[in-house]
C-alpha cells in the first residue's frame, strides 16, 4: 500500500478560499520537491471511501453562516481520531455561527487572502513537511556502497530531506552505539543499503531494533546478490536487480538508474507518511490515556493538545517527534501569542527512549530556567498526577 498525506476539505468547500488554499498548497509543495501523488484530497463525498486513520491528515473546515452543522459528524470522527483541524471562518466574531458546535473549543482563524501562506503553513507544519522536520538516516558500508549512498543523498536532499550519513557523521571518539541511537531517534526514516559487506556489520540488527522501538520507518535496499533475513521482514524492502544499476552492480562505482532512484524517493515518502502518523498518534495517544486515568480532559487542536483549567489558566502540550532542541522550546512560545492568553503554559512532550542520557539531563536542566517545559514519556503518569 502506498501511504499518502491526506488533505481533507469539509464544510463550505464552494467558498473560493478552499480553491485558493489548495492551489497555493500545491505550489509550495512543488517548490519543496514533493510530488503531487504524495497527497490525496478528501471531501465530504469521498470521505467514507477514502479516509484512513493510519495515514497523516490535515483538515480544513470552511465555515458558513446558516450551515454551521455541515459535516459535523465527520468533524467528530476526525477529532476523536486526533487529526489536525483548522476551522476557517470568514466574518469577524461569527465563529460560533459558522463552525459546528463540536469544534467550538478549537482555535479557529479568520480567512483573508493576504494570509493565505499562513493557512498553507498550518498544514505543512502539522504534517511535519518543513525542511527542518524531514530527517533521513542512510546507513551503509563505505567498502561497497559509498557511491550509491552519495547518489541517494543528493536525490533526497532535492526532495527536501535533511539527510544524515552515519559513517561520515559519527566521529571515531564518540560512543558509536549511543550516538547512533540518539541520531536515529531524531530521524523520520532509516535507509539501509543491504550489501554483502553490510550484512556482516554488528550494527545491522541493532539499527533495525532501535528503529522499530521508536516506530521509525525502515527501508532496506537489498542488493541483487543478497536475500532477506528474518529480521528484515520488520522493514519495507526494495529488492534490487541488476537492471536497477547503470553498470555492473558488483563494481563499487556502480550507480542506480534514475528510474530506480525515483522509485526509492516515492517509497521514502510513503513510509514517512505512515510512520510519522504512527509516531505522533502513539505519543499523543499515550499522553491522553494517562490524562484520562486521572480525570484530566485534553482537547486536540491542529498540532497540539489544550487543557483548559480554572481561572482561565491553559496548558498547551506539543508533541515533539524526535529529539527536542532548545530552539523547539523557544519556537513553541508562539502558542502563547496564538491563544492570546497570558495564563498559557507551554509543554513539549517527547519519547525519551534511546535518546542520550546527557541530552535528557540537558532538557531537564533547561526546565529550571525556560518558560517552555519538556515532559518525557516515562514521566507522563507521574507529571499528570502531580501538576
Short mmCIF file of C-alpha atoms in Angstrom, two decimals, residues 37-365:
data_model
loop_
_atom_site.label_atom_id
_atom_site.label_comp_id
_atom_site.label_asym_id
_atom_site.label_seq_id
_atom_site.Cartn_x
_atom_site.Cartn_y
_atom_site.Cartn_z
CA UNK A 37 0.96 11.98 -5.88
CA UNK A 38 2.19 12.12 -2.26
CA UNK A 39 -1.16 13.72 -1.37
CA UNK A 40 -4.78 12.65 -1.55
CA UNK A 41 -7.66 15.12 -1.44
CA UNK A 42 -10.68 14.09 0.60
CA UNK A 43 -14.06 15.81 0.64
CA UNK A 44 -17.40 15.03 2.24
CA UNK A 45 -18.47 12.95 -0.77
CA UNK A 46 -15.49 10.58 -0.77
CA UNK A 47 -14.76 10.70 2.97
CA UNK A 48 -16.12 7.26 3.84
CA UNK A 49 -14.40 5.57 0.92
CA UNK A 50 -11.00 7.30 1.16
CA UNK A 51 -10.26 8.42 4.72
CA UNK A 52 -7.82 6.21 6.65
CA UNK A 53 -6.93 6.96 10.23
CA UNK A 54 -3.50 5.35 9.79
CA UNK A 55 -2.39 8.00 7.31
CA UNK A 56 -1.37 11.52 8.40
CA UNK A 57 -4.08 14.11 7.86
CA UNK A 58 -4.72 17.80 7.93
CA UNK A 59 -8.26 19.14 7.87
CA UNK A 60 -9.57 22.48 6.63
CA UNK A 61 -13.13 23.17 7.73
CA UNK A 62 -14.69 26.13 5.89
CA UNK A 63 -17.45 27.78 7.86
CA UNK A 64 -20.63 29.43 6.64
CA UNK A 65 -23.46 31.19 8.42
CA UNK A 66 -26.66 29.16 8.38
CA UNK A 67 -24.75 25.96 7.54
CA UNK A 68 -22.77 25.52 10.72
CA UNK A 69 -23.84 21.89 11.15
CA UNK A 70 -22.49 20.83 7.76
CA UNK A 71 -20.15 17.78 8.03
CA UNK A 72 -20.33 17.95 11.84
CA UNK A 73 -20.41 14.14 12.04
CA UNK A 74 -17.17 13.90 10.05
CA UNK A 75 -15.52 16.53 12.23
CA UNK A 76 -16.49 14.46 15.25
CA UNK A 77 -14.77 11.38 13.77
CA UNK A 78 -11.64 13.36 12.93
CA UNK A 79 -11.46 14.96 16.36
CA UNK A 80 -11.88 11.58 18.04
CA UNK A 81 -9.01 10.25 15.93
CA UNK A 82 -6.82 13.18 16.94
CA UNK A 83 -6.38 14.58 13.43
CA UNK A 84 -5.12 18.13 12.94
CA UNK A 85 -8.01 20.51 12.16
CA UNK A 86 -8.16 24.24 11.45
CA UNK A 87 -11.65 25.79 11.46
CA UNK A 88 -11.73 28.64 8.93
CA UNK A 89 -14.41 31.32 9.26
CA UNK A 90 -14.98 34.47 7.27
CA UNK A 91 -16.71 37.18 9.28
CA UNK A 92 -15.19 38.62 12.41
CA UNK A 93 -16.91 37.49 15.63
CA UNK A 94 -19.03 34.92 13.75
CA UNK A 95 -17.07 31.79 14.71
CA UNK A 96 -19.98 30.21 16.61
CA UNK A 97 -22.38 30.94 13.76
CA UNK A 98 -20.16 29.43 11.06
CA UNK A 99 -18.48 26.47 12.78
CA UNK A 100 -20.21 23.28 14.09
CA UNK A 101 -20.65 23.06 17.84
CA UNK A 102 -18.40 20.00 18.04
CA UNK A 103 -15.45 22.25 17.12
CA UNK A 104 -16.31 25.28 19.26
CA UNK A 105 -13.49 24.56 21.69
CA UNK A 106 -10.95 24.70 18.89
CA UNK A 107 -8.96 27.75 17.86
CA UNK A 108 -10.36 28.96 14.52
CA UNK A 109 -8.86 31.50 12.14
CA UNK A 110 -10.49 34.31 10.18
CA UNK A 111 -9.61 33.94 6.49
CA UNK A 112 -8.04 36.64 4.37
CA UNK A 113 -6.28 36.38 1.01
CA UNK A 114 -3.28 38.25 2.42
CA UNK A 115 -2.68 35.47 4.97
CA UNK A 116 -3.09 32.53 2.61
CA UNK A 117 0.52 31.39 3.13
CA UNK A 118 -0.09 31.08 6.86
CA UNK A 119 -3.08 28.80 6.20
CA UNK A 120 -0.90 26.61 3.98
CA UNK A 121 1.88 26.59 6.56
CA UNK A 122 -0.52 25.29 9.21
CA UNK A 123 -0.86 22.12 7.12
CA UNK A 124 2.85 21.86 6.27
CA UNK A 125 3.83 22.26 9.93
CA UNK A 126 1.20 19.82 11.21
CA UNK A 127 2.33 17.21 8.67
CA UNK A 128 5.97 17.98 9.53
CA UNK A 129 6.82 18.73 5.92
CA UNK A 130 9.04 21.74 6.58
CA UNK A 131 12.70 21.07 5.81
CA UNK A 132 13.99 21.05 9.38
CA UNK A 133 11.45 18.36 10.23
CA UNK A 134 12.24 15.95 7.36
CA UNK A 135 15.22 13.98 8.60
CA UNK A 136 16.56 10.84 6.99
CA UNK A 137 19.34 8.49 8.03
CA UNK A 138 21.32 6.47 5.45
CA UNK A 139 23.27 3.54 6.84
CA UNK A 140 25.81 1.84 4.57
CA UNK A 141 29.29 0.36 4.34
CA UNK A 142 31.96 2.53 2.76
CA UNK A 143 33.66 -0.52 1.30
CA UNK A 144 30.94 -1.33 -1.23
CA UNK A 145 28.15 1.26 -1.42
CA UNK A 146 29.58 4.75 -0.92
CA UNK A 147 28.74 5.84 -4.47
CA UNK A 148 25.08 4.80 -4.18
CA UNK A 149 24.85 6.38 -0.71
CA UNK A 150 26.07 9.69 -2.13
CA UNK A 151 23.70 9.36 -5.10
CA UNK A 152 20.75 8.88 -2.75
CA UNK A 153 21.98 11.71 -0.55
CA UNK A 154 21.85 14.14 -3.49
CA UNK A 155 18.46 12.89 -4.69
CA UNK A 156 16.80 13.02 -1.26
CA UNK A 157 18.22 16.46 -0.46
CA UNK A 158 16.48 17.64 -3.64
CA UNK A 159 13.29 16.12 -2.19
CA UNK A 160 13.69 18.44 0.80
CA UNK A 161 15.16 15.93 3.25
CA UNK A 162 17.87 16.68 5.78
CA UNK A 163 19.99 13.59 5.13
CA UNK A 164 22.41 12.07 7.64
CA UNK A 165 25.18 9.62 6.59
CA UNK A 166 26.20 7.66 9.66
CA UNK A 167 29.77 6.66 8.80
CA UNK A 168 30.63 10.26 7.89
CA UNK A 169 28.80 11.95 10.74
CA UNK A 170 29.77 9.96 13.83
CA UNK A 171 33.33 10.67 14.92
CA UNK A 172 35.75 7.94 15.98
CA UNK A 173 35.95 9.25 19.52
CA UNK A 174 32.21 9.04 20.05
CA UNK A 175 30.31 6.23 21.78
CA UNK A 176 29.08 4.81 18.47
CA UNK A 177 26.12 2.88 19.84
CA UNK A 178 24.81 5.74 22.00
CA UNK A 179 25.36 8.28 19.22
CA UNK A 180 23.69 6.00 16.69
CA UNK A 181 20.58 5.58 18.85
CA UNK A 182 20.41 9.31 19.51
CA UNK A 183 20.69 10.22 15.81
CA UNK A 184 18.13 7.55 14.87
CA UNK A 185 15.71 8.98 17.44
CA UNK A 186 15.76 12.27 15.56
CA UNK A 187 15.10 10.79 12.10
CA UNK A 188 11.87 10.07 10.23
CA UNK A 189 13.29 7.32 8.01
CA UNK A 190 16.24 4.90 8.14
CA UNK A 191 17.52 3.62 4.79
CA UNK A 192 19.84 0.64 4.92
CA UNK A 193 21.93 -0.29 1.89
CA UNK A 194 21.86 -4.04 2.38
CA UNK A 195 25.02 -5.18 0.60
CA UNK A 196 27.26 -8.16 1.21
CA UNK A 197 29.58 -6.14 3.44
CA UNK A 198 26.73 -4.55 5.36
CA UNK A 199 25.33 -7.97 6.23
CA UNK A 200 28.28 -8.80 8.46
CA UNK A 201 28.11 -5.49 10.32
CA UNK A 202 27.29 -5.89 14.02
CA UNK A 203 25.10 -2.79 13.82
CA UNK A 204 22.64 -4.13 11.20
CA UNK A 205 20.18 -5.86 13.51
CA UNK A 206 20.80 -3.29 16.24
CA UNK A 207 19.75 -0.42 13.97
CA UNK A 208 16.53 -2.15 12.92
CA UNK A 209 15.70 -3.00 16.54
CA UNK A 210 16.30 0.59 17.64
CA UNK A 211 14.26 1.99 14.74
CA UNK A 212 11.29 -0.26 15.44
CA UNK A 213 11.31 0.60 19.14
CA UNK A 214 10.96 4.26 18.13
CA UNK A 215 8.46 3.48 15.32
CA UNK A 216 10.92 4.92 12.79
CA UNK A 217 10.30 3.80 9.23
CA UNK A 218 12.97 1.46 7.85
CA UNK A 219 13.60 0.91 4.14
CA UNK A 220 16.11 -1.72 3.07
CA UNK A 221 17.62 -1.62 -0.38
CA UNK A 222 18.53 -5.25 -0.93
CA UNK A 223 21.40 -5.81 -3.40
CA UNK A 224 20.87 -8.44 -6.14
CA UNK A 225 23.20 -11.00 -4.53
CA UNK A 226 21.53 -10.74 -1.10
CA UNK A 227 18.47 -12.43 0.41
CA UNK A 228 16.24 -11.10 3.15
CA UNK A 229 16.98 -12.42 6.62
CA UNK A 230 14.11 -12.92 9.05
CA UNK A 231 14.72 -9.62 10.86
CA UNK A 232 14.35 -7.73 7.58
CA UNK A 233 10.64 -8.59 7.48
CA UNK A 234 10.10 -5.81 10.00
CA UNK A 235 11.08 -3.31 7.30
CA UNK A 236 9.93 -2.08 3.91
CA UNK A 237 12.22 -3.93 1.47
CA UNK A 238 13.09 -2.85 -2.05
CA UNK A 239 14.62 -5.82 -3.86
CA UNK A 240 17.13 -4.54 -6.40
CA UNK A 241 18.01 -6.38 -9.59
CA UNK A 242 20.98 -5.92 -11.90
CA UNK A 243 18.70 -3.83 -14.16
CA UNK A 244 18.39 -1.23 -11.39
CA UNK A 245 22.04 -0.31 -11.92
CA UNK A 246 23.62 1.59 -14.79
CA UNK A 247 26.64 -0.75 -14.78
CA UNK A 248 27.68 -4.00 -13.08
CA UNK A 249 26.33 -3.75 -9.53
CA UNK A 250 29.40 -5.54 -8.13
CA UNK A 251 31.50 -2.54 -9.15
CA UNK A 252 31.98 -0.14 -6.22
CA UNK A 253 31.37 2.80 -8.58
CA UNK A 254 28.07 1.47 -9.95
CA UNK A 255 25.15 3.94 -9.85
CA UNK A 256 21.43 3.31 -9.69
CA UNK A 257 19.26 4.25 -12.67
CA UNK A 258 17.20 7.45 -12.42
CA UNK A 259 14.02 5.36 -12.52
CA UNK A 260 15.18 3.32 -9.51
CA UNK A 261 16.13 6.46 -7.57
CA UNK A 262 12.67 7.92 -8.25
CA UNK A 263 11.06 4.69 -7.04
CA UNK A 264 13.10 4.85 -3.84
CA UNK A 265 12.16 8.50 -3.29
CA UNK A 266 8.44 7.68 -3.59
CA UNK A 267 8.79 4.77 -1.19
CA UNK A 268 10.59 7.01 1.29
CA UNK A 269 7.70 9.50 1.22
CA UNK A 270 5.15 6.70 1.63
CA UNK A 271 6.94 5.11 4.60
CA UNK A 272 7.46 8.52 6.18
CA UNK A 273 3.75 9.34 5.87
CA UNK A 274 2.81 6.06 7.52
CA UNK A 275 5.33 6.24 10.34
CA UNK A 276 5.09 9.92 11.19
CA UNK A 277 1.37 9.43 11.77
CA UNK A 278 2.04 6.38 13.92
CA UNK A 279 4.74 8.09 16.00
CA UNK A 280 2.74 11.24 16.68
CA UNK A 281 -0.50 9.34 17.30
CA UNK A 282 1.35 6.98 19.64
CA UNK A 283 2.88 9.82 21.63
CA UNK A 284 -0.32 11.88 21.83
CA UNK A 285 -2.44 8.79 22.47
CA UNK A 286 -0.24 7.69 25.37
CA UNK A 287 -0.42 11.16 26.93
CA UNK A 288 -4.21 11.34 26.56
CA UNK A 289 -4.60 7.84 28.02
CA UNK A 290 -2.57 8.78 31.09
CA UNK A 291 -4.54 12.03 31.41
CA UNK A 292 -7.85 10.19 31.32
CA UNK A 293 -6.72 7.91 34.14
CA UNK A 294 -6.57 10.91 36.47
CA UNK A 295 -9.66 12.67 35.07
CA UNK A 296 -7.91 15.36 33.03
CA UNK A 297 -9.51 16.46 29.73
CA UNK A 298 -7.33 17.19 26.68
CA UNK A 299 -8.67 18.94 23.56
CA UNK A 300 -6.94 18.10 20.25
CA UNK A 301 -6.02 21.17 18.21
CA UNK A 302 -4.36 21.19 14.78
CA UNK A 303 -0.91 20.29 16.14
CA UNK A 304 -1.16 20.39 19.91
CA UNK A 305 -3.31 19.46 22.92
CA UNK A 306 -5.08 22.03 25.09
CA UNK A 307 -6.18 21.65 28.70
CA UNK A 308 -8.41 24.42 30.00
CA UNK A 309 -8.29 24.88 33.76
CA UNK A 310 -9.98 27.12 36.33
CA UNK A 311 -9.37 30.88 36.45
CA UNK A 312 -8.69 30.98 32.68
CA UNK A 313 -5.44 29.01 33.03
CA UNK A 314 -4.49 26.98 29.94
CA UNK A 315 -1.95 24.21 29.41
CA UNK A 316 -0.70 23.53 25.87
CA UNK A 317 1.04 20.22 25.15
CA UNK A 318 3.01 19.99 21.88
CA UNK A 319 4.19 16.57 20.66
CA UNK A 320 7.87 16.64 19.74
CA UNK A 321 8.55 13.69 17.45
CA UNK A 322 12.28 13.03 17.61
CA UNK A 323 14.84 14.76 19.82
CA UNK A 324 13.64 18.08 21.32
CA UNK A 325 16.01 21.02 20.89
CA UNK A 326 16.23 24.21 22.94
CA UNK A 327 15.09 26.04 19.78
CA UNK A 328 11.91 23.94 19.82
CA UNK A 329 11.21 25.35 23.27
CA UNK A 330 11.78 28.90 22.03
CA UNK A 331 9.65 28.39 18.90
CA UNK A 332 6.81 26.92 20.97
CA UNK A 333 6.33 30.25 22.74
CA UNK A 334 4.29 31.32 19.69
CA UNK A 335 1.36 29.37 21.09
CA UNK A 336 1.08 31.79 23.99
CA UNK A 337 0.55 34.59 21.48
CA UNK A 338 -1.65 32.37 19.32
CA UNK A 339 -4.07 31.73 22.18
CA UNK A 340 -3.81 35.36 23.36
CA UNK A 341 -3.85 34.29 26.97
CA UNK A 342 -1.05 35.34 29.37
CA UNK A 343 -2.02 32.42 31.61
CA UNK A 344 -0.97 29.87 28.98
CA UNK A 345 1.74 27.40 29.95
CA UNK A 346 3.60 25.52 27.20
CA UNK A 347 4.94 21.97 27.41
CA UNK A 348 6.75 19.76 24.88
CA UNK A 349 6.00 16.05 25.27
CA UNK A 350 8.53 13.58 23.84
CA UNK A 351 9.61 9.94 23.83
CA UNK A 352 12.90 9.69 25.72
CA UNK A 353 13.65 6.09 24.64
CA UNK A 354 17.12 5.75 23.06
CA UNK A 355 17.93 9.47 23.46
CA UNK A 356 21.34 10.14 25.01
CA UNK A 357 21.27 10.37 28.80
CA UNK A 358 23.23 13.64 28.76
CA UNK A 359 20.73 15.14 26.33
CA UNK A 360 17.83 14.26 28.64
CA UNK A 361 19.75 15.74 31.55
CA UNK A 362 20.26 18.87 29.42
CA UNK A 363 16.49 19.14 28.79
CA UNK A 364 15.76 18.61 32.49
CA UNK A 365 18.24 21.37 33.30
#
